[in-house]
C-alpha positions as CSV (number, residue, x, y, z in Angstrom):
1,X,-25.8,-39.3,41.3
2,X,-25.6,-42.6,39.6
3,X,-22.2,-44.2,40.2
4,X,-22.0,-45.1,36.5
5,X,-22.3,-41.4,35.5
6,X,-19.9,-40.4,38.2
7,X,-17.3,-42.7,36.7
8,X,-17.9,-41.3,33.3
9,X,-17.5,-37.7,34.4
10,X,-14.3,-38.6,36.3
11,X,-12.9,-40.4,33.3
12,X,-13.7,-37.5,31.0
13,X,-12.0,-35.1,33.3
14,X,-9.0,-37.4,33.4
15,X,-8.9,-37.7,29.7
16,X,-9.2,-33.9,29.3
17,X,-6.4,-33.4,31.8
18,X,-4.3,-35.9,30.1
19,X,-4.7,-34.3,26.6
20,X,-4.2,-30.8,28.0
21,X,-1.1,-31.7,30.0
22,X,0.7,-32.9,26.9
23,X,-0.7,-30.3,24.5
24,X,-2.4,-33.2,22.8
25,X,-4.5,-32.4,19.7
26,X,-7.3,-34.7,19.0
27,X,-8.2,-35.6,15.4
28,X,-11.1,-37.4,13.7
29,X,-10.5,-39.6,10.7
30,X,-9.1,-37.8,7.8
31,X,-5.9,-35.9,7.0
32,X,-3.7,-34.9,9.9
33,X,-0.7,-32.6,9.7
34,X,1.3,-32.0,12.8
35,X,4.8,-30.7,13.6
36,X,7.6,-32.9,14.7
37,X,7.8,-33.3,18.4
38,X,4.1,-32.7,19.0
39,X,1.5,-35.1,20.5
40,X,-1.7,-36.2,18.7
41,X,-4.6,-38.3,19.6
42,X,-6.4,-40.2,16.8
43,X,-10.0,-40.9,17.8
44,X,-12.1,-43.6,16.1
45,X,-15.1,-45.7,16.9
46,X,-14.6,-48.8,18.8
47,X,-17.7,-50.4,17.4
48,X,-17.5,-52.1,14.0
49,X,-20.2,-54.8,13.9
50,X,-22.0,-56.7,16.6
51,X,-19.7,-59.3,18.1
52,X,-16.6,-57.5,16.9
53,X,-14.2,-56.0,19.5
54,X,-11.3,-53.6,19.2
55,X,-7.9,-55.3,19.0
56,X,-5.2,-52.8,18.0
57,X,-4.0,-49.8,16.0
58,X,-2.1,-50.5,12.8
59,X,0.1,-48.3,10.6
60,X,0.5,-48.7,6.9
61,X,3.5,-47.2,5.1
62,X,4.1,-47.9,1.4
63,X,1.7,-50.9,1.5
64,X,3.6,-52.4,4.4
65,X,1.5,-52.9,7.5
66,X,2.9,-52.7,11.0
67,X,1.4,-52.7,14.5
68,X,1.4,-49.6,16.6
69,X,2.2,-51.5,19.7
70,X,2.6,-49.7,23.0
71,X,4.5,-52.6,24.5
72,X,7.2,-52.1,21.9
73,X,7.1,-48.3,21.6
74,X,6.4,-46.3,24.7
75,X,5.4,-43.3,22.6
76,X,2.1,-45.1,21.8
77,X,-0.8,-45.3,24.2
78,X,-4.3,-46.8,23.8
79,X,-7.2,-45.1,25.5
80,X,-10.6,-46.6,25.1
81,X,-13.7,-44.7,26.3
82,X,-17.0,-46.4,25.8
83,X,-17.4,-46.4,22.0
84,X,-14.4,-44.3,21.3
85,X,-10.8,-45.6,20.8
86,X,-7.8,-43.3,20.9
87,X,-4.3,-43.7,19.9
88,X,-1.9,-41.2,21.5
89,X,1.4,-40.7,19.8
90,X,3.9,-38.6,21.8
91,X,6.8,-36.8,20.2
92,X,5.9,-37.3,16.6
93,X,8.8,-38.3,14.3
94,X,9.0,-38.3,10.5
95,X,8.9,-42.1,10.7
96,X,5.5,-41.9,12.2
97,X,4.0,-40.5,9.0
98,X,1.6,-42.9,7.3
99,X,-2.0,-44.3,7.5
100,X,-3.4,-45.4,10.8
101,X,-6.6,-47.4,11.3
102,X,-8.1,-49.7,13.9
103,X,-8.2,-53.5,13.8
104,X,-11.1,-55.7,15.1
105,X,-11.5,-59.4,15.9
106,X,-14.5,-61.7,16.1
107,X,-14.4,-65.2,17.6
108,X,-16.9,-67.7,16.4
109,X,-16.2,-71.0,18.0
110,X,-12.5,-71.8,17.6
111,X,-12.2,-69.5,14.6
112,X,-10.9,-65.9,14.9
113,X,-11.7,-63.3,12.3
114,X,-10.0,-60.0,11.9
115,X,-11.2,-56.9,10.1
116,X,-10.0,-53.3,9.7
117,X,-12.0,-50.2,10.2
118,X,-12.8,-48.2,7.0
119,X,-12.0,-45.0,8.9
120,X,-8.4,-44.0,8.4
121,X,-6.0,-41.3,9.4
122,X,-3.4,-40.0,7.0
123,X,-0.7,-38.5,9.3
124,X,1.9,-36.0,7.9
125,X,4.8,-35.0,10.1
126,X,6.4,-31.8,9.1
127,X,9.1,-29.2,10.1
128,X,8.3,-25.5,9.7
129,X,10.6,-22.9,8.4
130,X,10.1,-19.2,7.6
131,X,11.7,-17.8,4.5
132,X,11.9,-14.2,3.2
133,X,11.5,-13.5,-0.5
134,X,14.4,-11.0,-0.5
135,X,17.9,-11.2,0.8
136,X,18.1,-7.5,1.5
137,X,15.0,-5.6,2.5
138,X,14.9,-1.8,2.4
139,X,12.2,0.7,3.6
140,X,9.2,1.0,1.3
141,X,9.7,-2.5,-0.2
142,X,7.0,-5.1,-0.3
143,X,8.0,-8.3,1.5
144,X,6.5,-11.8,1.6
145,X,7.3,-14.3,4.3
146,X,6.5,-17.9,3.6
147,X,5.9,-20.7,6.2
148,X,7.4,-23.8,4.5
149,X,5.9,-27.2,5.4
150,X,5.4,-30.6,3.9
151,X,1.7,-30.5,4.8
152,X,-1.1,-30.8,2.2
153,X,-2.5,-27.5,1.0
154,X,-5.3,-25.4,2.7
155,X,-3.7,-25.5,6.2
156,X,-4.3,-22.7,8.7
157,X,-1.2,-21.0,10.1
158,X,-0.4,-18.7,13.0
159,X,2.2,-16.0,12.7
160,X,4.4,-14.6,15.5
161,X,6.6,-11.5,15.7
162,X,9.2,-11.4,18.5
163,X,7.3,-14.3,20.2
164,X,3.9,-12.5,20.2
165,X,1.0,-13.7,18.1
166,X,0.0,-11.5,15.2
167,X,-3.7,-10.7,14.9
168,X,-4.4,-11.4,11.3
169,X,-7.6,-11.7,9.4
170,X,-6.1,-14.2,7.0
171,X,-3.8,-16.9,8.3
172,X,-2.3,-18.6,5.3
173,X,1.2,-19.9,4.7
174,X,2.3,-16.5,3.5
175,X,2.6,-13.2,5.4
176,X,2.6,-10.1,3.1
177,X,4.0,-6.9,4.4
178,X,3.5,-3.8,2.2
179,X,5.8,-0.8,2.3
180,X,7.9,-2.1,5.1
181,X,9.5,0.3,7.6
182,X,12.1,-0.2,10.3
183,X,9.2,-0.8,12.8
184,X,8.5,-4.1,10.8
185,X,12.0,-5.4,11.7
186,X,11.9,-8.3,14.1
187,X,12.0,-12.1,14.5
188,X,9.2,-13.9,12.7
189,X,8.0,-17.5,13.2
190,X,5.0,-19.5,12.2
191,X,3.0,-22.5,13.6
192,X,0.2,-24.7,12.5
193,X,-3.2,-24.0,13.9
194,X,-3.8,-25.8,17.2
195,X,0.0,-26.2,17.6
196,X,0.9,-22.8,19.0
197,X,3.4,-24.3,21.3
198,X,5.4,-25.8,18.4
199,X,6.4,-22.8,16.3
200,X,9.1,-22.8,13.7
201,X,12.5,-21.4,14.3
202,X,12.6,-17.6,14.2
203,X,13.8,-15.8,11.1
204,X,15.1,-12.3,11.3
205,X,13.6,-9.6,9.1
206,X,16.1,-6.7,9.0
207,X,14.7,-3.6,7.3
208,X,17.5,-1.4,6.1
209,X,17.2,2.4,6.3
210,X,18.8,3.8,3.2
211,X,20.1,7.2,4.3
212,X,21.6,8.2,1.0
213,X,18.1,8.3,-0.5
214,X,17.2,11.2,1.8
215,X,20.5,13.0,1.2
216,X,20.1,12.6,-2.5
217,X,16.6,14.0,-2.4
218,X,17.7,17.0,-0.4
219,X,20.6,17.6,-2.7
220,X,18.3,17.4,-5.7
221,X,16.0,19.9,-4.1
222,X,18.9,22.3,-3.5
223,X,19.9,22.0,-7.1
224,X,16.4,22.5,-8.5
225,X,15.5,25.6,-6.5
226,X,18.0,27.9,-8.3
227,X,16.9,26.5,-11.6
228,X,13.3,27.1,-10.9
229,X,13.9,30.7,-9.7
230,X,16.0,31.3,-12.9
231,X,13.2,30.0,-15.1
232,X,10.6,32.2,-13.2
233,X,12.8,35.3,-13.6
234,X,13.3,34.5,-17.3
235,X,9.6,34.1,-17.8
236,X,8.8,37.4,-16.1
237,X,11.5,39.2,-18.2
238,X,10.0,37.8,-21.4
239,X,6.5,38.8,-20.4
240,X,7.7,42.4,-19.7
241,X,9.6,42.5,-22.9
242,X,6.6,41.4,-24.9
243,X,4.4,44.1,-23.2
244,X,7.0,46.8,-24.1
245,X,7.1,45.6,-27.7
246,X,3.3,45.8,-27.9
247,X,3.3,49.4,-26.5
248,X,5.9,50.8,-29.0
249,X,3.8,50.2,-32.2
250,X,0.9,52.0,-30.5
251,X,3.0,55.0,-29.7
252,X,4.4,55.2,-33.2
253,X,1.0,54.9,-34.7
254,X,-0.3,57.7,-32.5
255,X,2.6,60.0,-33.4
256,X,2.0,59.3,-37.1
257,X,-1.7,60.3,-36.6
258,X,-0.7,63.5,-34.8
259,X,1.8,64.4,-37.6
260,X,-0.8,63.8,-40.2
261,X,-3.2,66.0,-38.4
262,X,-0.7,68.9,-38.1
263,X,0.4,68.5,-41.7
264,X,-3.0,68.3,-43.3
265,X,-5.1,70.5,-41.0
266,X,-2.7,73.2,-39.9
267,X,-3.7,76.4,-41.6
268,X,-1.8,79.6,-41.3
269,X,-4.4,82.3,-40.6
270,X,-2.6,85.5,-40.2
271,X,0.6,87.2,-39.2
272,X,1.0,90.6,-37.5
273,X,3.9,92.4,-35.8
274,X,3.4,94.4,-32.7
275,X,6.2,95.6,-30.4
276,X,8.5,92.6,-31.0
277,X,5.6,90.3,-30.3
278,X,4.0,88.1,-32.9
279,X,0.8,86.2,-32.7
280,X,0.2,83.2,-34.8
281,X,-3.2,81.6,-34.9
282,X,-3.9,78.0,-35.9
283,X,-7.1,76.1,-36.5
284,X,-6.8,72.6,-35.4
285,X,-9.7,70.3,-36.0
286,X,-12.0,73.4,-36.3
287,X,-11.1,74.5,-32.8
288,X,-9.6,77.9,-31.8
289,X,-6.3,77.9,-29.9
290,X,-5.1,81.0,-28.2
291,X,-1.5,81.5,-27.2
292,X,0.0,84.3,-25.1
293,X,3.6,85.4,-25.8
294,X,3.6,88.3,-23.3
295,X,1.7,89.1,-20.2
296,X,0.6,92.6,-21.5
297,X,-0.3,91.4,-24.9
298,X,-3.5,89.7,-25.8
299,X,-4.1,88.4,-29.2
300,X,-7.6,88.1,-30.6
301,X,-8.4,86.2,-33.7
302,X,-11.5,85.8,-35.6
303,X,-11.9,82.4,-37.2
304,X,-12.4,82.6,-41.0
305,X,-12.9,80.0,-43.6
306,X,-9.8,79.0,-45.5
307,X,-11.0,80.8,-48.7
308,X,-10.9,84.2,-47.0
309,X,-7.5,83.9,-45.4
310,X,-5.8,86.0,-48.0
311,X,-8.3,88.8,-48.1
312,X,-8.6,89.3,-44.4
313,X,-6.3,90.3,-41.6
314,X,-6.5,89.8,-37.9
315,X,-6.8,92.8,-35.6
316,X,-4.1,93.3,-33.0
317,X,-5.1,95.1,-29.8
């Protein structure tokens, strides 16, 4: 293997080990949001124009430019790899927030020219805190937990419960829990993506079990059952009463019809005495009815038209 390539591979492994050992997160030019105490590496090109060489990293805060000088602040470290220049910042502080960029120089004769790279890093240093939208949480309630930061919008967050990462499809700055139960109780925390080892302080979500709700429900059921039974009995009684009232007019009407039949169509046909027995014959609806008053007596009647009743007599045998 070419010695040059061997050195490159070794340096890359060294760089990777260095970044991994300190949980360093590497960023390209643009917006950077990192939690306080973390380590970041800002990577930019070391090539500006032919003849220009990298000189230093600078920090601009409120239009005031300062030098990120490792000789003055041990938290800074320069790492240059071929055409890439890195600025490592260990243990970020709020005072580290600002705009970082690289500075270049070009010597022409006795004259030295300086220029800044157009690629810049806007670094935000934030603390994280989890808040709950309700002071008292009871079972069945909808709860929202918010990860508060000073980062720009559209950041990706990681959520933890009791120190374990939650597998969520959407990892925004809010965690919505619908119809919470006591199983949802626990210590919740959040972290910025790529900064899992720097989570926020844990916030306790205590879901209260409201026992009197169940007792009240059971009591209400005990009160409703007798009322329901009473209403059912009352409804059955009213139905039976209504049926009885419907039957009575029918019976009265039938009795009236029978009385009318006997009054209008009862015709006395004949009378005859025989040994203390009397036979009476009726014609009802043009039908002959025979009635026995003694076992030894048999009455026989011949049905006659009404006009002949007076002139004819029945024969007793």
